[in-house]
Short mmCIF file of C-alpha atoms in Angstrom, two decimals:
data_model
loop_
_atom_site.label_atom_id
_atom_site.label_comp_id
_atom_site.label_asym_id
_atom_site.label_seq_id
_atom_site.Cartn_x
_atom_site.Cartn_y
_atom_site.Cartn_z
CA UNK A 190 7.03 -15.68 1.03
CA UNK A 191 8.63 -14.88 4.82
CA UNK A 192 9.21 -18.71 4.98
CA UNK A 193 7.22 -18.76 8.36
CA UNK A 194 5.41 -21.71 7.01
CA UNK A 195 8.40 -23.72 6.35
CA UNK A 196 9.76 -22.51 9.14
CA UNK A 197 6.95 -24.19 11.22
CA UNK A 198 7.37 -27.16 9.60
CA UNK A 199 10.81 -27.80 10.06
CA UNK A 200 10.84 -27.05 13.84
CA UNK A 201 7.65 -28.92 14.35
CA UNK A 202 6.63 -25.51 15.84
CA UNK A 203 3.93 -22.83 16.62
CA UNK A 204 5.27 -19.64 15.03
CA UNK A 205 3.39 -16.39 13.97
CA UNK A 206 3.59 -14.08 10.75
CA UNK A 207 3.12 -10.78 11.80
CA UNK A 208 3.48 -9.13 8.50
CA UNK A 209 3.65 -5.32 9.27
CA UNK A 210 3.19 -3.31 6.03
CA UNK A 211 2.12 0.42 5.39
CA UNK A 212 -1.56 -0.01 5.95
CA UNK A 213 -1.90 -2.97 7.98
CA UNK A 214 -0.47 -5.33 9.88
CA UNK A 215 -1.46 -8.98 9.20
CA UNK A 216 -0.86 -12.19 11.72
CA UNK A 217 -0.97 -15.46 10.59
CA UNK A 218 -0.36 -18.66 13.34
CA UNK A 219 1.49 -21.84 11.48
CA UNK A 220 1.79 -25.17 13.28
CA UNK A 221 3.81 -27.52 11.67
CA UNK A 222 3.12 -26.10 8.33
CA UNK A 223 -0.72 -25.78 8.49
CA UNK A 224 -2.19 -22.31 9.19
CA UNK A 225 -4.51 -22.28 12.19
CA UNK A 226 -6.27 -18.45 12.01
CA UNK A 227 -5.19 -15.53 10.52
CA UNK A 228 -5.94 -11.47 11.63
CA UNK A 229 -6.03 -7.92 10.04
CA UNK A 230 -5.19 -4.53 12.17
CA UNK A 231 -4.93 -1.60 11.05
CA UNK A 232 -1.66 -0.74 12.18
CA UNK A 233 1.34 0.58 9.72
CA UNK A 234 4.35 2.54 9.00
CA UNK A 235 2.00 5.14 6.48
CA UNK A 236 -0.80 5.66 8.45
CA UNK A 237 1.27 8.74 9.68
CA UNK A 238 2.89 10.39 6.35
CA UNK A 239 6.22 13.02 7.12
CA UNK A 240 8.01 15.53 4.81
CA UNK A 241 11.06 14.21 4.17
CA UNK A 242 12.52 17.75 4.51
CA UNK A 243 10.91 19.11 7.99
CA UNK A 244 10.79 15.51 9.07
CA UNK A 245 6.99 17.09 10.14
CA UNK A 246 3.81 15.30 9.90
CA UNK A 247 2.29 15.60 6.49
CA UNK A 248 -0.61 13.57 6.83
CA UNK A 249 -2.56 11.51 9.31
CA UNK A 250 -5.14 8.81 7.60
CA UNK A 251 -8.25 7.73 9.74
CA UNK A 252 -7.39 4.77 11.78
CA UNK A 253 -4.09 7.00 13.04
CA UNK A 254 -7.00 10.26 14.07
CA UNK A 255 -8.54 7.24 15.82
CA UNK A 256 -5.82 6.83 17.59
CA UNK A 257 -4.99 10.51 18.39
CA UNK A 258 -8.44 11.00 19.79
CA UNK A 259 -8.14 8.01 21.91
CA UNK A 260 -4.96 9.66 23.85
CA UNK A 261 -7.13 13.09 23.36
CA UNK A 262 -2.89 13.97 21.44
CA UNK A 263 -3.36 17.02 19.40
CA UNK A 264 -3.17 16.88 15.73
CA UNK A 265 -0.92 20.24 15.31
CA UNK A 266 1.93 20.67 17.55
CA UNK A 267 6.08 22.58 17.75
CA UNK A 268 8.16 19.86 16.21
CA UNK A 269 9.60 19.14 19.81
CA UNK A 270 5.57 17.81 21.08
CA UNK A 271 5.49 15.93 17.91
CA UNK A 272 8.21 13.62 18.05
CA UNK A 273 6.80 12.57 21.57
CA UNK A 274 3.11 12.49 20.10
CA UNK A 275 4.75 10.14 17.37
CA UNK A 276 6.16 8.01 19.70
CA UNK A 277 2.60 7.84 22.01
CA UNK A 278 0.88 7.25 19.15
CA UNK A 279 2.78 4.54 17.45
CA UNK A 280 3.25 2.20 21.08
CA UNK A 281 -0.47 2.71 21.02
CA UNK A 282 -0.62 1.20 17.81
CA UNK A 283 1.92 -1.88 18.78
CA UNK A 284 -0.28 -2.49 22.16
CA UNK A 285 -3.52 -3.27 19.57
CA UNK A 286 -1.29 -6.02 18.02
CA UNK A 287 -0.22 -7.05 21.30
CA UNK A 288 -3.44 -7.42 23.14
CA UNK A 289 -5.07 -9.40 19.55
CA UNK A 290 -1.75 -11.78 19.78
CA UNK A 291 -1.55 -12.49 23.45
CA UNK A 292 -5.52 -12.44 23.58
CA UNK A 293 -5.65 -10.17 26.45
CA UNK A 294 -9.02 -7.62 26.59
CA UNK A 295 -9.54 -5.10 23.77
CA UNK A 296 -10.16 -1.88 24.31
CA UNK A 297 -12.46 0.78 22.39
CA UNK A 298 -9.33 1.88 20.37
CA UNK A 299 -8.44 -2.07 19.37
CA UNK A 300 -12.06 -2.86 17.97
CA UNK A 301 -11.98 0.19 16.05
CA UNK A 302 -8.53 -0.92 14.43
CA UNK A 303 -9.20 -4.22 14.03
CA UNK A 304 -10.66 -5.72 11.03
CA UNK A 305 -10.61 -9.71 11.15
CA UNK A 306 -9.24 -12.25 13.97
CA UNK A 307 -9.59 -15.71 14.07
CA UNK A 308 -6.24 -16.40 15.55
CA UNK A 309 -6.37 -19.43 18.19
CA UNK A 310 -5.30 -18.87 21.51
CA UNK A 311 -2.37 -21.52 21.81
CA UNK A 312 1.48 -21.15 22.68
CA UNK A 313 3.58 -20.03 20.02
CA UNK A 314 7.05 -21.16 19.85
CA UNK A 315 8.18 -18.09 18.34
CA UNK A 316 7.74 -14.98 15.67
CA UNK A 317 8.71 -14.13 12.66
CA UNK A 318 8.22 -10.50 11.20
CA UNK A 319 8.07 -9.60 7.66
CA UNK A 320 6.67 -6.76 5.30
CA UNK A 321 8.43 -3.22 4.62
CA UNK A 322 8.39 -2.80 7.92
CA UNK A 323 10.58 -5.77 9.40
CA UNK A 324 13.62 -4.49 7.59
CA UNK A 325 14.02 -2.05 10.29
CA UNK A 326 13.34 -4.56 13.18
CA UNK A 327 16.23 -7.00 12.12
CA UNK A 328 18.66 -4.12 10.95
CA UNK A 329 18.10 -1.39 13.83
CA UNK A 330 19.70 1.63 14.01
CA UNK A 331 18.47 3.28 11.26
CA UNK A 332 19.21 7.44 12.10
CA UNK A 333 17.19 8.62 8.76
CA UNK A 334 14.20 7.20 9.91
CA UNK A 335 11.80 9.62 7.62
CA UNK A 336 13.90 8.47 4.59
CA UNK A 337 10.51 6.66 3.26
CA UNK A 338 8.11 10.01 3.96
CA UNK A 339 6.63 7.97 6.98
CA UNK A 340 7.35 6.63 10.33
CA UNK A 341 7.93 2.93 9.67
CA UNK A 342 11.38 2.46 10.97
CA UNK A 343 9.94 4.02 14.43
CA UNK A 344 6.97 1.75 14.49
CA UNK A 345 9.67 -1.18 14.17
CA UNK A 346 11.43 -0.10 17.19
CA UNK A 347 8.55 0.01 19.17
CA UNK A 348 8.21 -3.56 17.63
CA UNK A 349 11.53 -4.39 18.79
CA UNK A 350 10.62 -2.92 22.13
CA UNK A 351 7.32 -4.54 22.52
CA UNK A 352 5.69 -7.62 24.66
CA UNK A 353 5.86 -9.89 21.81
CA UNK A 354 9.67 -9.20 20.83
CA UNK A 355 10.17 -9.73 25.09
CA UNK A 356 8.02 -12.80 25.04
CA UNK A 357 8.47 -14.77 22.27
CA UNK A 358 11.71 -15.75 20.55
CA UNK A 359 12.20 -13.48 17.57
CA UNK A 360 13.22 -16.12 14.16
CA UNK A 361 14.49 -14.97 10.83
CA UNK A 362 12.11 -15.97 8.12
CA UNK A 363 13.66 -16.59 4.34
CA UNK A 364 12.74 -13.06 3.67
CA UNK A 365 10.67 -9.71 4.14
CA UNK A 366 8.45 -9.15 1.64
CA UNK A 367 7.06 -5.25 0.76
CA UNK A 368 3.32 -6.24 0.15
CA UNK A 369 0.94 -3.09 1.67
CA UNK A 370 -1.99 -3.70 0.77
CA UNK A 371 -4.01 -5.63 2.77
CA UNK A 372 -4.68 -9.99 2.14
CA UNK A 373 -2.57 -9.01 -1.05
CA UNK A 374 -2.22 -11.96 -3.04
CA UNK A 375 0.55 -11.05 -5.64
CA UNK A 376 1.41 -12.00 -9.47
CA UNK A 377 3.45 -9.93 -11.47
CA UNK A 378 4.11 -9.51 -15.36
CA UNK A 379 6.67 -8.11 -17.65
CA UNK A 380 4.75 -5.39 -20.17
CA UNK A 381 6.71 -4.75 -23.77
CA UNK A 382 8.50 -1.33 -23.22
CA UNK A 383 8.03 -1.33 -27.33
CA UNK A 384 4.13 -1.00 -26.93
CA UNK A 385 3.91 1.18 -24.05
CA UNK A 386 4.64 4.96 -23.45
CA UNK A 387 6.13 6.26 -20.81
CA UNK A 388 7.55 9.41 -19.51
CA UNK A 389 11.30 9.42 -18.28
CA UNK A 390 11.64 9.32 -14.61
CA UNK A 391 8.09 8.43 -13.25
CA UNK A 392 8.91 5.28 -12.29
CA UNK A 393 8.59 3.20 -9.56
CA UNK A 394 5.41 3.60 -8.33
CA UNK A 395 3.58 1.62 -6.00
CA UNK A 396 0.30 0.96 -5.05
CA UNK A 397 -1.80 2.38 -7.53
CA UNK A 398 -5.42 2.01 -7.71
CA UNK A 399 -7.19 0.21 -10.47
CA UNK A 400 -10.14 2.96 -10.97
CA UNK A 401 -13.12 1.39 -14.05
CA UNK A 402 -14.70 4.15 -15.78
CA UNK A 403 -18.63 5.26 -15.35
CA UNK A 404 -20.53 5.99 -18.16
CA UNK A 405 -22.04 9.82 -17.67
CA UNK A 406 -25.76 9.97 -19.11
CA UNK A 407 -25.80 13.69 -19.93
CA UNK A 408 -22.04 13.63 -21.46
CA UNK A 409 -22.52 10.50 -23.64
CA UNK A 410 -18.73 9.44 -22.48
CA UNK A 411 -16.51 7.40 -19.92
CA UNK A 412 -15.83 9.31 -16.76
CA UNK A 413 -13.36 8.04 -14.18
CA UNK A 414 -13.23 11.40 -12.18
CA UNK A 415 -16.07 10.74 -10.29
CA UNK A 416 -14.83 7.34 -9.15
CA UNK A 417 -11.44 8.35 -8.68
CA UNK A 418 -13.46 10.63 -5.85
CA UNK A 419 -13.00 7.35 -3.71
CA UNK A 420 -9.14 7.03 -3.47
CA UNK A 421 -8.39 10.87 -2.59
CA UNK A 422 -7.15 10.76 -0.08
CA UNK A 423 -3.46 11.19 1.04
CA UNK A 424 -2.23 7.57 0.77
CA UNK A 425 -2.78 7.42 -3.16
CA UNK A 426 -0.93 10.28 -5.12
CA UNK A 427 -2.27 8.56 -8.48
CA UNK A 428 -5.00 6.33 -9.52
CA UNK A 429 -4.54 4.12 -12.60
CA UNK A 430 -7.33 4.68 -15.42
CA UNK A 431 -8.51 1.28 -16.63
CA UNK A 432 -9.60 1.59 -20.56
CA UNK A 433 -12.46 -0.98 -21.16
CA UNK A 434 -12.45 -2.48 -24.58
CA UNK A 435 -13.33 0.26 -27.74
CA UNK A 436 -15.68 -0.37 -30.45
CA UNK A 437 -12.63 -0.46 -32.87
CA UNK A 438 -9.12 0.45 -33.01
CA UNK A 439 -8.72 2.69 -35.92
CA UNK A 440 -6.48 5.97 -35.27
CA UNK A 441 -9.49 8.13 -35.02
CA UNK A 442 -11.42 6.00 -32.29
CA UNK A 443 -8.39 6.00 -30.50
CA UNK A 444 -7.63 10.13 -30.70
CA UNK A 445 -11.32 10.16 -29.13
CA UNK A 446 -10.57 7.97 -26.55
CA UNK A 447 -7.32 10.59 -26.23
CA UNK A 448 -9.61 13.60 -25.59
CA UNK A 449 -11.95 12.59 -23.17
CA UNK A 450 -8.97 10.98 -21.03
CA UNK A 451 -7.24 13.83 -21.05
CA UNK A 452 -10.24 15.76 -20.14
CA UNK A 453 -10.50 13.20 -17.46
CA UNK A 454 -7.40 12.92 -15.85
CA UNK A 455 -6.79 16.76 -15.79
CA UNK A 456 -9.52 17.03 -13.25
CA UNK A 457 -7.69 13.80 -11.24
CA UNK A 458 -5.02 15.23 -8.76
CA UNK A 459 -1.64 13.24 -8.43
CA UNK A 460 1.30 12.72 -10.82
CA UNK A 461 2.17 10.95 -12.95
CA UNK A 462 -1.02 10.11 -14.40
CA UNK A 463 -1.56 6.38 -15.31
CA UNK A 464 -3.45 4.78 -17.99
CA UNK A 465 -3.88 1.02 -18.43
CA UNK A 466 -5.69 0.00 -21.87
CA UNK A 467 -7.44 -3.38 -22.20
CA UNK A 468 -6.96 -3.40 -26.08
CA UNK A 469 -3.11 -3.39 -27.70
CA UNK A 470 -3.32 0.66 -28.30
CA UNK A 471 -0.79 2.06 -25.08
CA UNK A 472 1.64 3.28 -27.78
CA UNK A 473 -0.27 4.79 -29.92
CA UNK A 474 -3.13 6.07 -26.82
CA UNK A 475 -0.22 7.12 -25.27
CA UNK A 476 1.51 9.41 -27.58
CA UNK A 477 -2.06 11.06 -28.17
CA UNK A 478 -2.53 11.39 -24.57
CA UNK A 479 0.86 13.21 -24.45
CA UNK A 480 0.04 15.70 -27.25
CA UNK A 481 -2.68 16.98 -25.23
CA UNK A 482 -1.35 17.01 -21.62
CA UNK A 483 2.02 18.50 -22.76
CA UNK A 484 4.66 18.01 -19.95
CA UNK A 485 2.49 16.26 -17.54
CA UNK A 486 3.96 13.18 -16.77
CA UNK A 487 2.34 10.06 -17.88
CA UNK A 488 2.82 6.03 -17.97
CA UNK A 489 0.60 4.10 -20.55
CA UNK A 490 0.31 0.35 -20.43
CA UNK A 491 -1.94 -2.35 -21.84
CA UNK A 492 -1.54 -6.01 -21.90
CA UNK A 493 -2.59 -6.46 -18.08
CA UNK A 494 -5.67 -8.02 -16.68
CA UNK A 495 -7.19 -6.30 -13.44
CA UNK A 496 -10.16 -5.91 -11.74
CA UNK A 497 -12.03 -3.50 -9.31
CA UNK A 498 -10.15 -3.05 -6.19
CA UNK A 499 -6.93 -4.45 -8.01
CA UNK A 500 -3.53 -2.63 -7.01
CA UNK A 501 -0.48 -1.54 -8.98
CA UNK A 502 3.05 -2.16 -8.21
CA UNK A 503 5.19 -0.68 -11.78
CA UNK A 504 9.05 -1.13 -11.52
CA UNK A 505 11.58 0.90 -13.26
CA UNK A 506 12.64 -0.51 -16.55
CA UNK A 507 14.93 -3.28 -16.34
CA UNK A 508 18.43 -2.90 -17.42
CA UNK A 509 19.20 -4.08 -21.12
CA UNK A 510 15.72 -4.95 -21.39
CA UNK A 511 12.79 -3.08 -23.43
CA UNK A 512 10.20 -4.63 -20.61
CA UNK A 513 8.44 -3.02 -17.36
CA UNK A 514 7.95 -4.96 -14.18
CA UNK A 515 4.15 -5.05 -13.08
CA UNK A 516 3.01 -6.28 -10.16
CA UNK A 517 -1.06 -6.67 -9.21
CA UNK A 518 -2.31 -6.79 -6.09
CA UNK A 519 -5.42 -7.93 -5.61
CA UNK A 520 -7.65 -7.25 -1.97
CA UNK A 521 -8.76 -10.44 -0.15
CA UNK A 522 -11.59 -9.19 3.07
CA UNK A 523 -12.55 -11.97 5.11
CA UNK A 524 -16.30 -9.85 5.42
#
């Protein structure tokens, strides 16, 4: 979707993709339309989180503490040290991608960060960015820069300040593209908003974690806490339930189904919670769900394949239509 491919084609060219998203950033080298290696960092604009009020770290995921103990940078500081322990810690970040794209040595930090890199070592005729990120690398000057609670539009200066901006002639691609999860390969669906239930104002949200239920030998029922144990931490403030297929889909099967959710996704933490049904029964599910969590906000779906490890992108409802917007994302490793 960044048109880099094209792009190559056209010019008869050598041009990398260096998709910079929240988690990761991705590379991919075209030559005259035919991609020649492809690599995964872990370098993005929400591996620090910020409060949108104190502008303040909020958060710091595991391949940024990598990087903070690699410059031995403190993970508390006054406001003042933090801006410039932002700033180390994001060119840090940008001299990984550097170093894997101009094949120079790696250090200790850049194996830890990255994941996959087959990328040849040939001349590019140029770059072209894409991802949330690259918004802020063609349209600088962004003063707000904690607008999106995390430090994206700073990583893209020190994009626009680094050895590959300096070396390599920067091209526009057709467009960025806001795909964060990493090898995401995309489709998207309309659900009916007159089979679904959803509470007013929840939406958008964005990548939400497909979590299957186990079933719990001692309780006799589906339990999705436990699983939900593995997305906890602070990059996913919700987790999507999946509903497997029920014996039948009479009212009272269903009001069961109702009770041990709710019992289910009380003990989840993040709002609003999310429940995707295989079976035609989100209206109905979801309605029951909302008589026993009361005011706790909830979206209900069904009508939507997924699989372990599958993402959720769900859009606000669009205008003059009864339909939601779902995009799934689904995780690609190359090991």
């Amino acid at each position: 979707g960044s048109g880099a491919e094209e792009l190559s084609k056209q010019l008869k060219a050598c041009i990398a993709n260096i998709d910079i998203g929240g988690g990761t950033t991705n590379i991919a080298i075209f030559k005259s339309g035919k991609c020649l290696g492809t690599a995964c960092i872990n370098v993005g604009g929400r591996l620090l989180e910020v409060n949108t009020l104190t502008h303040r770290i909020s958060y710091i995921t595991l391949p940024a503490k990598k990087v903070f103990e690699h410059l031995s940078l403190p993970q508390k500081s006054s406001q003042l040290e933090e801006s410039i322990i932002i700033e180390q810690v994001l060119k840090s970040m940008v001299g990984v991608v550097e170093r894997v794209l101009l094949h120079l040595p790696l250090s200790e930090l850049d194996q830890a960060l990255v994941m996959t890199n087959s990328l040849p070592d040939i001349p590019l005729d140029g770059v072209v960015f894409s991802g949330g990120v690259s918004k802020y690398i063609y349209q600088p000057g962004l003063d707000q820069w904690w607008i999106h609670g995390d430090v994206g539009p700073l990583l893209a200066e020190q994009f626009r300040n680094s050895k590959i901006s300096s070396k390599y002639k920067v091209l526009q691609g057709s467009e960025t593209i806001h795909a964060t999860v990493l090898g995401a390969g995309a489709h998207s669906v309309n659900v009916s908003g007159s089979t679904i239930a959803i509470s007013r104002d929840v939406l958008p949200l964005r990548n939400v974690p497909a979590i299957y239920p186990e079933f719990d030998s001692i309780t006799k029922k589906l339990c999705w806490s436990k699983p939900a144990e593995n997305y906890s931490n602070g990059l996913y403030k919700t987790v999507a339930l999946i509903v497997p297929p029920l014996p039948d889909t009479d009212f009272s099967t269903i009001c069961a189904c109702a009770d041990n959710l709710a019992q289910e996704l009380l003990k989840i933490q993040g709002a609003p919670k999310v429940v995707v049904a295989q079976q035609d029964i989100a209206k109905v599910l979801g309605q029951s769900l909302m008589r026993y969590l009361g005011d706790v906000p909830l979206v209900c779906l069904d009508g939507i394949q997924l699989s372990l490890g599958d993402y959720l992108d769900i859009a606000k409802p669009l205008p003059y239509e009864e339909a939601v917007p779902v995009i799934v994302k689904t995780l690609v490793f190359a090991r």
